[in-house]
Amino acid sequence: SYYREYMFNQLLAAKGYAVLDLDYRGSAGQGRDWRTAIYRHMGGKDLDDQVDGARWLVKNLGVDSTRIGMYGGSYGGFITLMAMFTRPGVFTAGAALRPVTDWAHYNHPYTARILNEPQDDSVAYKQSSPIYFAAGLTGRLLICHGMVDDNVHFQDTARLIQRLIELKKENWEVAMYPVEPHGFRRNDSWTDEYRRILKLFEETIGHGKMG
């Protein structure tokens, strides 16, 4: 169920944000070619669609190109990281929730259908994993992750945190939720997460942006 996301999108819209929620390539329900377009490269054509969406907002709605943000959970968290790391200047801020940072450590049957076996196609895994592109971070990044996540394990975020520290990046923050699995169960956790995302956007792309 995504009712909380719909609610949060409505909150953003009510505060004056233009909200675009699109079915990028790799999504279900659009046919085989659409679904398989990410074969061997997650964070490729699917991310192109996100970038095209941002450009559409600028061209058709007059959105300020320096005030575009992005957020998402699970695969959406992964694609947010890829956007922040590999498309500098397109997205000013991003919130990656429970994100996959290295596909080699994720659910093997799911990943192997898209990227093949890790030992057979290391190129596909490397070009699809955000942790290898963390040096490209220029915008503001928020990472949120439950520490008892049994789908995308918290170690994915822990490894990325260490990488950002090694790179001496300062424009990021992380919120850890000690009792939460992949889909948060506690209302106070959901509230805290959305409060942090809203604060990030207000400070970077909203009416109260700093600087």
PDB file of C-alpha atoms in Angstrom:
ATOM      1  CA  SER A   1       0.000   0.000   0.000  1.00  0.00           C
ATOM      2  CA  TYR A   2       1.289   3.433  -0.937  1.00  0.00           C
ATOM      3  CA  TYR A   3      -1.367   5.537   0.729  1.00  0.00           C
ATOM      4  CA  ARG A   4       1.204   7.323   2.882  1.00  0.00           C
ATOM      5  CA  GLU A   5       3.170   8.355  -0.197  1.00  0.00           C
ATOM      6  CA  TYR A   6      -0.012   9.644  -1.839  1.00  0.00           C
ATOM      7  CA  MET A   7      -0.754  11.570   1.334  1.00  0.00           C
ATOM      8  CA  PHE A   8       2.733  13.076   1.423  1.00  0.00           C
ATOM      9  CA  ASN A   9       2.542  14.022  -2.255  1.00  0.00           C
ATOM     10  CA  GLN A  10      -0.726  15.808  -1.524  1.00  0.00           C
ATOM     11  CA  LEU A  11       0.964  17.644   1.341  1.00  0.00           C
ATOM     12  CA  LEU A  12       3.767  18.763  -0.968  1.00  0.00           C
ATOM     13  CA  ALA A  13       1.262  19.922  -3.581  1.00  0.00           C
ATOM     14  CA  ALA A  14      -0.705  21.820  -0.942  1.00  0.00           C
ATOM     15  CA  LYS A  15       2.498  23.623   0.019  1.00  0.00           C
ATOM     16  CA  GLY A  16       3.014  24.773  -3.556  1.00  0.00           C
ATOM     17  CA  TYR A  17       5.341  22.103  -4.912  1.00  0.00           C
ATOM     18  CA  ALA A  18       4.784  20.684  -8.395  1.00  0.00           C
ATOM     19  CA  VAL A  19       4.715  16.901  -7.872  1.00  0.00           C
ATOM     20  CA  LEU A  20       5.470  14.451 -10.691  1.00  0.00           C
ATOM     21  CA  ASP A  21       5.033  10.706 -10.032  1.00  0.00           C
ATOM     22  CA  LEU A  22       5.815   8.716 -13.171  1.00  0.00           C
ATOM     23  CA  ASP A  23       6.006   5.105 -14.365  1.00  0.00           C
ATOM     24  CA  TYR A  24       9.604   5.011 -15.547  1.00  0.00           C
ATOM     25  CA  ARG A  25      11.035   2.199 -17.630  1.00  0.00           C
ATOM     26  CA  GLY A  26      11.191  -1.057 -15.711  1.00  0.00           C
ATOM     27  CA  SER A  27       7.737  -0.488 -14.206  1.00  0.00           C
ATOM     28  CA  ALA A  28       5.024  -3.124 -14.508  1.00  0.00           C
ATOM     29  CA  GLY A  29       1.884  -2.735 -16.584  1.00  0.00           C
ATOM     30  CA  GLN A  30       3.435  -1.048 -19.612  1.00  0.00           C
ATOM     31  CA  GLY A  31       4.395  -4.090 -21.687  1.00  0.00           C
ATOM     32  CA  ARG A  32       7.430  -6.335 -21.990  1.00  0.00           C
ATOM     33  CA  ASP A  33       9.725  -3.884 -23.789  1.00  0.00           C
ATOM     34  CA  TRP A  34       9.083  -1.255 -21.125  1.00  0.00           C
ATOM     35  CA  ARG A  35       9.632  -3.717 -18.291  1.00  0.00           C
ATOM     36  CA  THR A  36      12.854  -5.196 -19.719  1.00  0.00           C
ATOM     37  CA  ALA A  37      14.426  -1.874 -20.756  1.00  0.00           C
ATOM     38  CA  ILE A  38      16.595  -1.917 -17.631  1.00  0.00           C
ATOM     39  CA  TYR A  39      18.261  -5.253 -18.478  1.00  0.00           C
ATOM     40  CA  ARG A  40      21.934  -5.137 -17.437  1.00  0.00           C
ATOM     41  CA  HIS A  41      21.696  -1.508 -16.365  1.00  0.00           C
ATOM     42  CA  MET A  42      19.425  -0.404 -13.564  1.00  0.00           C
ATOM     43  CA  GLY A  43      19.866   3.319 -13.169  1.00  0.00           C
ATOM     44  CA  GLY A  44      20.241   3.782 -16.937  1.00  0.00           C
ATOM     45  CA  LYS A  45      17.100   4.234 -19.034  1.00  0.00           C
ATOM     46  CA  ASP A  46      14.901   4.325 -15.947  1.00  0.00           C
ATOM     47  CA  LEU A  47      16.923   7.256 -14.648  1.00  0.00           C
ATOM     48  CA  ASP A  48      16.801   8.884 -18.089  1.00  0.00           C
ATOM     49  CA  ASP A  49      13.026   8.950 -17.673  1.00  0.00           C
ATOM     50  CA  GLN A  50      13.360  10.753 -14.337  1.00  0.00           C
ATOM     51  CA  VAL A  51      15.669  13.331 -15.888  1.00  0.00           C
ATOM     52  CA  ASP A  52      13.286  13.791 -18.819  1.00  0.00           C
ATOM     53  CA  GLY A  53      10.503  14.317 -16.288  1.00  0.00           C
ATOM     54  CA  ALA A  54      12.504  17.056 -14.585  1.00  0.00           C
ATOM     55  CA  ARG A  55      13.148  18.748 -17.926  1.00  0.00           C
ATOM     56  CA  TRP A  56       9.442  18.496 -18.774  1.00  0.00           C
ATOM     57  CA  LEU A  57       8.589  20.323 -15.550  1.00  0.00           C
ATOM     58  CA  VAL A  58      10.989  23.113 -16.454  1.00  0.00           C
ATOM     59  CA  LYS A  59       9.768  23.426 -20.041  1.00  0.00           C
ATOM     60  CA  ASN A  60       6.028  23.030 -19.533  1.00  0.00           C
ATOM     61  CA  LEU A  61       5.340  24.271 -16.013  1.00  0.00           C
ATOM     62  CA  GLY A  62       8.064  26.880 -15.668  1.00  0.00           C
ATOM     63  CA  VAL A  63       9.666  25.093 -12.726  1.00  0.00           C
ATOM     64  CA  ASP A  64      13.016  26.561 -11.621  1.00  0.00           C
ATOM     65  CA  SER A  65      15.658  24.077 -12.805  1.00  0.00           C
ATOM     66  CA  THR A  66      17.747  24.780  -9.693  1.00  0.00           C
ATOM     67  CA  ARG A  67      14.894  23.809  -7.364  1.00  0.00           C
ATOM     68  CA  ILE A  68      14.020  20.225  -8.252  1.00  0.00           C
ATOM     69  CA  GLY A  69      14.098  17.451  -5.661  1.00  0.00           C
ATOM     70  CA  MET A  70      13.480  13.725  -5.686  1.00  0.00           C
ATOM     71  CA  TYR A  71      12.530  11.079  -3.154  1.00  0.00           C
ATOM     72  CA  GLY A  72      11.650   7.392  -3.157  1.00  0.00           C
ATOM     73  CA  GLY A  73      11.787   4.167  -1.188  1.00  0.00           C
ATOM     74  CA  SER A  74      13.372   0.781  -1.940  1.00  0.00           C
ATOM     75  CA  TYR A  75      13.904   0.840  -5.740  1.00  0.00           C
ATOM     76  CA  GLY A  76      12.858   4.478  -5.555  1.00  0.00           C
ATOM     77  CA  GLY A  77      15.585   4.999  -2.972  1.00  0.00           C
ATOM     78  CA  PHE A  78      18.084   3.346  -5.288  1.00  0.00           C
ATOM     79  CA  ILE A  79      17.071   5.500  -8.263  1.00  0.00           C
ATOM     80  CA  THR A  80      17.273   8.602  -6.063  1.00  0.00           C
ATOM     81  CA  LEU A  81      20.862   7.729  -5.163  1.00  0.00           C
ATOM     82  CA  MET A  82      21.736   7.160  -8.814  1.00  0.00           C
ATOM     83  CA  ALA A  83      20.207  10.532  -9.668  1.00  0.00           C
ATOM     84  CA  MET A  84      22.139  12.344  -6.960  1.00  0.00           C
ATOM     85  CA  PHE A  85      25.417  10.598  -7.778  1.00  0.00           C
ATOM     86  CA  THR A  86      25.380  10.449 -11.577  1.00  0.00           C
ATOM     87  CA  ARG A  87      23.256  13.394 -12.753  1.00  0.00           C
ATOM     88  CA  PRO A  88      24.762  16.390 -10.941  1.00  0.00           C
ATOM     89  CA  GLY A  89      22.890  19.609 -11.452  1.00  0.00           C
ATOM     90  CA  VAL A  90      19.561  18.005 -12.355  1.00  0.00           C
ATOM     91  CA  PHE A  91      18.336  17.367  -8.811  1.00  0.00           C
ATOM     92  CA  THR A  92      19.244  19.791  -6.041  1.00  0.00           C
ATOM     93  CA  ALA A  93      18.114  17.510  -3.220  1.00  0.00           C
ATOM     94  CA  GLY A  94      17.192  13.874  -2.794  1.00  0.00           C
ATOM     95  CA  ALA A  95      15.794  11.625  -0.067  1.00  0.00           C
ATOM     96  CA  ALA A  96      16.687   7.942  -0.465  1.00  0.00           C
ATOM     97  CA  LEU A  97      14.558   5.704   1.757  1.00  0.00           C
ATOM     98  CA  ARG A  98      15.671   2.105   2.495  1.00  0.00           C
ATOM     99  CA  PRO A  99      17.781   2.158  -0.696  1.00  0.00           C
ATOM    100  CA  VAL A 100      19.713  -0.606  -2.425  1.00  0.00           C
ATOM    101  CA  THR A 101      23.295   0.641  -2.716  1.00  0.00           C
ATOM    102  CA  ASP A 102      24.959  -2.488  -4.148  1.00  0.00           C
ATOM    103  CA  TRP A 103      22.895  -5.001  -6.123  1.00  0.00           C
ATOM    104  CA  ALA A 104      25.434  -7.756  -5.476  1.00  0.00           C
ATOM    105  CA  HIS A 105      24.137  -7.850  -1.893  1.00  0.00           C
ATOM    106  CA  TYR A 106      20.429  -7.863  -2.718  1.00  0.00           C
ATOM    107  CA  ASN A 107      17.828 -10.601  -3.293  1.00  0.00           C
ATOM    108  CA  HIS A 108      19.592 -12.944  -5.690  1.00  0.00           C
ATOM    109  CA  PRO A 109      16.634 -14.373  -7.704  1.00  0.00           C
ATOM    110  CA  TYR A 110      15.234 -10.880  -8.327  1.00  0.00           C
ATOM    111  CA  THR A 111      18.555  -9.332  -9.292  1.00  0.00           C
ATOM    112  CA  ALA A 112      19.826 -12.205 -11.429  1.00  0.00           C
ATOM    113  CA  ARG A 113      16.817 -11.884 -13.750  1.00  0.00           C
ATOM    114  CA  ILE A 114      17.879  -8.348 -14.590  1.00  0.00           C
ATOM    115  CA  LEU A 115      21.658  -8.232 -14.147  1.00  0.00           C
ATOM    116  CA  ASN A 116      22.570 -11.918 -14.644  1.00  0.00           C
ATOM    117  CA  GLU A 117      24.830 -13.703 -12.151  1.00  0.00           C
ATOM    118  CA  PRO A 118      27.340 -11.473 -10.318  1.00  0.00           C
ATOM    119  CA  GLN A 119      30.259 -13.741 -11.179  1.00  0.00           C
ATOM    120  CA  ASP A 120      29.255 -13.747 -14.860  1.00  0.00           C
ATOM    121  CA  ASP A 121      28.423 -10.073 -15.374  1.00  0.00           C
ATOM    122  CA  SER A 122      30.319  -7.894 -12.930  1.00  0.00           C
ATOM    123  CA  VAL A 123      30.050  -4.933 -15.320  1.00  0.00           C
ATOM    124  CA  ALA A 124      26.242  -4.937 -15.074  1.00  0.00           C
ATOM    125  CA  TYR A 125      26.374  -4.972 -11.278  1.00  0.00           C
ATOM    126  CA  LYS A 126      28.972  -2.229 -11.021  1.00  0.00           C
ATOM    127  CA  GLN A 127      27.267   0.148 -13.456  1.00  0.00           C
ATOM    128  CA  SER A 128      23.961  -0.396 -11.625  1.00  0.00           C
ATOM    129  CA  SER A 129      25.152   0.074  -8.020  1.00  0.00           C
ATOM    130  CA  PRO A 130      25.128   3.571  -6.476  1.00  0.00           C
ATOM    131  CA  ILE A 131      27.981   2.905  -4.064  1.00  0.00           C
ATOM    132  CA  TYR A 132      30.445   3.010  -6.963  1.00  0.00           C
ATOM    133  CA  PHE A 133      29.305   6.512  -7.940  1.00  0.00           C
ATOM    134  CA  ALA A 134      29.125   8.196  -4.524  1.00  0.00           C
ATOM    135  CA  ALA A 135      31.970  10.545  -5.443  1.00  0.00           C
ATOM    136  CA  GLY A 136      29.555  12.344  -7.771  1.00  0.00           C
ATOM    137  CA  LEU A 137      27.354  13.683  -4.966  1.00  0.00           C
ATOM    138  CA  THR A 138      26.999  17.466  -5.170  1.00  0.00           C
ATOM    139  CA  GLY A 139      23.433  18.152  -3.974  1.00  0.00           C
ATOM    140  CA  ARG A 140      21.927  17.593  -0.522  1.00  0.00           C
ATOM    141  CA  LEU A 141      21.161  13.975   0.337  1.00  0.00           C
ATOM    142  CA  LEU A 142      19.026  12.418   3.072  1.00  0.00           C
ATOM    143  CA  ILE A 143      19.148   8.658   3.687  1.00  0.00           C
ATOM    144  CA  CYS A 144      16.526   6.935   5.880  1.00  0.00           C
ATOM    145  CA  HIS A 145      16.665   3.221   6.702  1.00  0.00           C
ATOM    146  CA  GLY A 146      15.171   0.799   9.212  1.00  0.00           C
ATOM    147  CA  MET A 147      17.857  -1.202  10.989  1.00  0.00           C
ATOM    148  CA  VAL A 148      15.927  -4.497  11.015  1.00  0.00           C
ATOM    149  CA  ASP A 149      15.036  -4.322   7.320  1.00  0.00           C
ATOM    150  CA  ASP A 150      14.793  -7.922   6.077  1.00  0.00           C
ATOM    151  CA  ASN A 151      14.470  -6.927   2.412  1.00  0.00           C
ATOM    152  CA  VAL A 152      17.105  -4.277   1.737  1.00  0.00           C
ATOM    153  CA  HIS A 153      19.462  -4.984   4.612  1.00  0.00           C
ATOM    154  CA  PHE A 154      20.734  -2.045   6.636  1.00  0.00           C
ATOM    155  CA  GLN A 155      24.316  -3.044   5.798  1.00  0.00           C
ATOM    156  CA  ASP A 156      23.701  -1.499   2.363  1.00  0.00           C
ATOM    157  CA  THR A 157      23.253   1.914   3.937  1.00  0.00           C
ATOM    158  CA  ALA A 158      26.087   1.313   6.417  1.00  0.00           C
ATOM    159  CA  ARG A 159      28.515   0.624   3.578  1.00  0.00           C
ATOM    160  CA  LEU A 160      27.394   3.752   1.741  1.00  0.00           C
ATOM    161  CA  ILE A 161      27.782   5.841   4.897  1.00  0.00           C
ATOM    162  CA  GLN A 162      31.355   4.617   5.229  1.00  0.00           C
ATOM    163  CA  ARG A 163      32.016   5.439   1.580  1.00  0.00           C
ATOM    164  CA  LEU A 164      30.677   8.989   1.966  1.00  0.00           C
ATOM    165  CA  ILE A 165      32.887   9.454   5.028  1.00  0.00           C
ATOM    166  CA  GLU A 166      35.925   8.223   3.099  1.00  0.00           C
ATOM    167  CA  LEU A 167      35.092  10.669   0.305  1.00  0.00           C
ATOM    168  CA  LYS A 168      34.845  13.487   2.871  1.00  0.00           C
ATOM    169  CA  LYS A 169      31.365  14.407   1.681  1.00  0.00           C
ATOM    170  CA  GLU A 170      29.556  16.814   3.999  1.00  0.00           C
ATOM    171  CA  ASN A 171      26.247  17.458   2.219  1.00  0.00           C
ATOM    172  CA  TRP A 172      24.400  14.380   3.467  1.00  0.00           C
ATOM    173  CA  GLU A 173      22.652  13.064   6.559  1.00  0.00           C
ATOM    174  CA  VAL A 174      21.243   9.743   7.670  1.00  0.00           C
ATOM    175  CA  ALA A 175      18.298   8.780   9.881  1.00  0.00           C
ATOM    176  CA  MET A 176      18.361   5.260  11.339  1.00  0.00           C
ATOM    177  CA  TYR A 177      15.250   3.580  12.757  1.00  0.00           C
ATOM    178  CA  PRO A 178      16.309   0.829  15.217  1.00  0.00           C
ATOM    179  CA  VAL A 179      13.019  -1.131  15.352  1.00  0.00           C
ATOM    180  CA  GLU A 180      11.776  -0.722  11.782  1.00  0.00           C
ATOM    181  CA  PRO A 181      11.707  -3.326   8.970  1.00  0.00           C
ATOM    182  CA  HIS A 182      11.459  -2.520   5.255  1.00  0.00           C
ATOM    183  CA  GLY A 183       7.965  -1.051   5.500  1.00  0.00           C
ATOM    184  CA  PHE A 184       7.791   1.065   8.654  1.00  0.00           C
ATOM    185  CA  ARG A 185       5.170  -0.051  11.172  1.00  0.00           C
ATOM    186  CA  ARG A 186       5.206   2.707  13.755  1.00  0.00           C
ATOM    187  CA  ASN A 187       3.396   5.956  13.086  1.00  0.00           C
ATOM    188  CA  ASP A 188       6.102   7.944  14.848  1.00  0.00           C
ATOM    189  CA  SER A 189       8.705   6.514  12.457  1.00  0.00           C
ATOM    190  CA  TRP A 190       6.656   7.436   9.381  1.00  0.00           C
ATOM    191  CA  THR A 191       6.059  10.890  10.806  1.00  0.00           C
ATOM    192  CA  ASP A 192       9.733  11.412  11.544  1.00  0.00           C
ATOM    193  CA  GLU A 193      10.766  10.267   8.064  1.00  0.00           C
ATOM    194  CA  TYR A 194       8.335  12.550   6.244  1.00  0.00           C
ATOM    195  CA  ARG A 195       9.209  15.448   8.535  1.00  0.00           C
ATOM    196  CA  ARG A 196      12.864  15.036   7.558  1.00  0.00           C
ATOM    197  CA  ILE A 197      12.059  14.885   3.838  1.00  0.00           C
ATOM    198  CA  LEU A 198       9.893  17.990   4.073  1.00  0.00           C
ATOM    199  CA  LYS A 199      12.605  19.823   6.022  1.00  0.00           C
ATOM    200  CA  LEU A 200      15.167  18.883   3.368  1.00  0.00           C
ATOM    201  CA  PHE A 201      12.965  20.204   0.579  1.00  0.00           C
ATOM    202  CA  GLU A 202      12.002  23.368   2.457  1.00  0.00           C
ATOM    203  CA  GLU A 203      15.679  24.181   3.023  1.00  0.00           C
ATOM    204  CA  THR A 204      16.836  23.420  -0.518  1.00  0.00           C
ATOM    205  CA  ILE A 205      14.076  23.806  -3.106  1.00  0.00           C
ATOM    206  CA  GLY A 206      11.100  25.272  -1.234  1.00  0.00           C
ATOM    207  CA  HIS A 207      10.079  28.811  -0.386  1.00  0.00           C
ATOM    208  CA  GLY A 208      12.316  28.723   2.674  1.00  0.00           C
ATOM    209  CA  LYS A 209      15.438  27.562   0.797  1.00  0.00           C
ATOM    210  CA  MET A 210      18.710  28.658   2.323  1.00  0.00           C
ATOM    211  CA  GLY A 211      21.310  30.784   0.554  1.00  0.00           C
TER     212      GLY A 211
END
